[in-house]
Each structure stands twice: as structure tokens, then as C-alpha cells.
């Protein structure tokens, strides 16, 4: 259930603190979910692309490569 619900302030602060963290490991829980939930499949595909991009930029000697990676990563996250 991903609908918004009212929560107490402490719960709200906790949820805000973990909003950008991985809470569940789908690979461990149920890897078949990727086949049934298109959003999870898309998230997996984007993570794989970002990891490939990170490897490429890590070999690049340009100073701007880290900034490019960060910008690209933030675009997908938000």
C-alpha cells in the first residue's frame, strides 16, 4: 500500500531518514518480482546502467567525470 497516511512525528522523521536508503533487497526476498512489477524492472535496468556508467567514468582521467556521474545519478533518482 503506497498511499499516503497520517503518521506521528517520530514515524515521519524515521521515514524521511530512510527515504533514500534501500530498505528491502528484492534479490534476496523474491527476485521474480522484477518480472511482475514493471517499476521494479525499470529500477533494476537503471541501476545496471548507472553501474556501467560508473565503471566507464572511473577509468576516465577527466576531473569532470565524477561531476557528470553525480549529475546523471541525481537525474535518475529524482
Tab-separated table of C-alpha atoms in Angstrom:
chain	number	residue	atom	x	y	z
A	1	UNK	CA	0.000	0.000	0.000
A	2	UNK	CA	1.808	3.113	-1.222
A	3	UNK	CA	-0.994	5.538	-0.382
A	4	UNK	CA	-0.228	8.456	1.913
A	5	UNK	CA	-1.305	8.014	5.522
A	6	UNK	CA	-1.073	10.243	8.561
A	7	UNK	CA	1.739	9.235	10.912
A	8	UNK	CA	3.153	10.577	14.148
A	9	UNK	CA	6.088	13.000	14.024
A	10	UNK	CA	8.621	10.355	15.137
A	11	UNK	CA	7.484	7.988	12.378
A	12	UNK	CA	7.607	10.812	9.860
A	13	UNK	CA	11.187	11.654	10.847
A	14	UNK	CA	12.162	7.983	10.609
A	15	UNK	CA	10.582	7.622	7.160
A	16	UNK	CA	12.290	10.802	5.997
A	17	UNK	CA	15.641	9.496	7.265
A	18	UNK	CA	15.377	6.252	5.252
A	19	UNK	CA	13.693	7.704	2.156
A	20	UNK	CA	16.914	7.500	0.116
A	21	UNK	CA	18.057	4.151	1.507
A	22	UNK	CA	17.463	0.654	0.249
A	23	UNK	CA	15.116	-0.945	2.749
A	24	UNK	CA	14.380	-4.241	1.023
A	25	UNK	CA	16.718	-6.377	-1.009
A	26	UNK	CA	14.465	-7.665	-3.781
A	27	UNK	CA	17.144	-10.085	-4.961
A	28	UNK	CA	17.076	-11.813	-1.577
A	29	UNK	CA	13.332	-11.507	-0.928
A	30	UNK	CA	11.842	-12.509	-4.265
A	31	UNK	CA	13.803	-11.920	-7.483
A	32	UNK	CA	10.746	-12.945	-9.543
A	33	UNK	CA	9.121	-9.628	-8.592
A	34	UNK	CA	11.126	-7.961	-11.346
A	35	UNK	CA	9.055	-9.916	-13.889
A	36	UNK	CA	5.714	-8.869	-12.399
A	37	UNK	CA	6.265	-5.238	-11.360
A	38	UNK	CA	7.312	-3.021	-14.268
A	39	UNK	CA	8.567	-0.238	-11.956
A	40	UNK	CA	10.955	-2.640	-10.226
A	41	UNK	CA	12.196	-3.915	-13.569
A	42	UNK	CA	12.807	-0.329	-14.712
A	43	UNK	CA	14.625	0.499	-11.457
A	44	UNK	CA	16.843	-2.556	-11.911
A	45	UNK	CA	17.617	-1.585	-15.509
A	46	UNK	CA	18.515	1.972	-14.484
A	47	UNK	CA	20.740	0.752	-11.635
A	48	UNK	CA	22.568	-1.547	-14.051
A	49	UNK	CA	23.074	1.338	-16.485
A	50	UNK	CA	24.375	3.575	-13.710
A	51	UNK	CA	26.799	0.901	-12.561
A	52	UNK	CA	28.076	0.541	-16.131
A	53	UNK	CA	28.466	4.299	-16.399
A	54	UNK	CA	30.329	4.414	-13.085
A	55	UNK	CA	32.878	1.891	-14.356
A	56	UNK	CA	33.435	3.894	-17.510
A	57	UNK	CA	33.835	7.186	-15.683
A	58	UNK	CA	36.153	5.646	-13.100
A	59	UNK	CA	38.637	4.925	-15.890
A	60	UNK	CA	38.318	8.439	-17.282
A	61	UNK	CA	41.051	10.833	-16.180
A	62	UNK	CA	38.982	13.965	-16.628
A	63	UNK	CA	38.172	15.840	-13.450
A	64	UNK	CA	34.594	16.442	-14.589
A	65	UNK	CA	33.798	12.727	-14.839
A	66	UNK	CA	32.728	12.480	-11.185
A	67	UNK	CA	30.523	15.543	-11.573
A	68	UNK	CA	28.950	14.022	-14.695
A	69	UNK	CA	28.274	10.774	-12.867
A	70	UNK	CA	26.727	12.599	-9.908
A	71	UNK	CA	24.538	14.698	-12.190
A	72	UNK	CA	23.424	11.629	-14.135
A	73	UNK	CA	22.700	9.676	-10.933
A	74	UNK	CA	20.665	12.521	-9.409
A	75	UNK	CA	18.619	12.794	-12.610
A	76	UNK	CA	17.509	9.168	-12.294
A	77	UNK	CA	16.866	9.341	-8.565
A	78	UNK	CA	14.624	12.385	-8.650
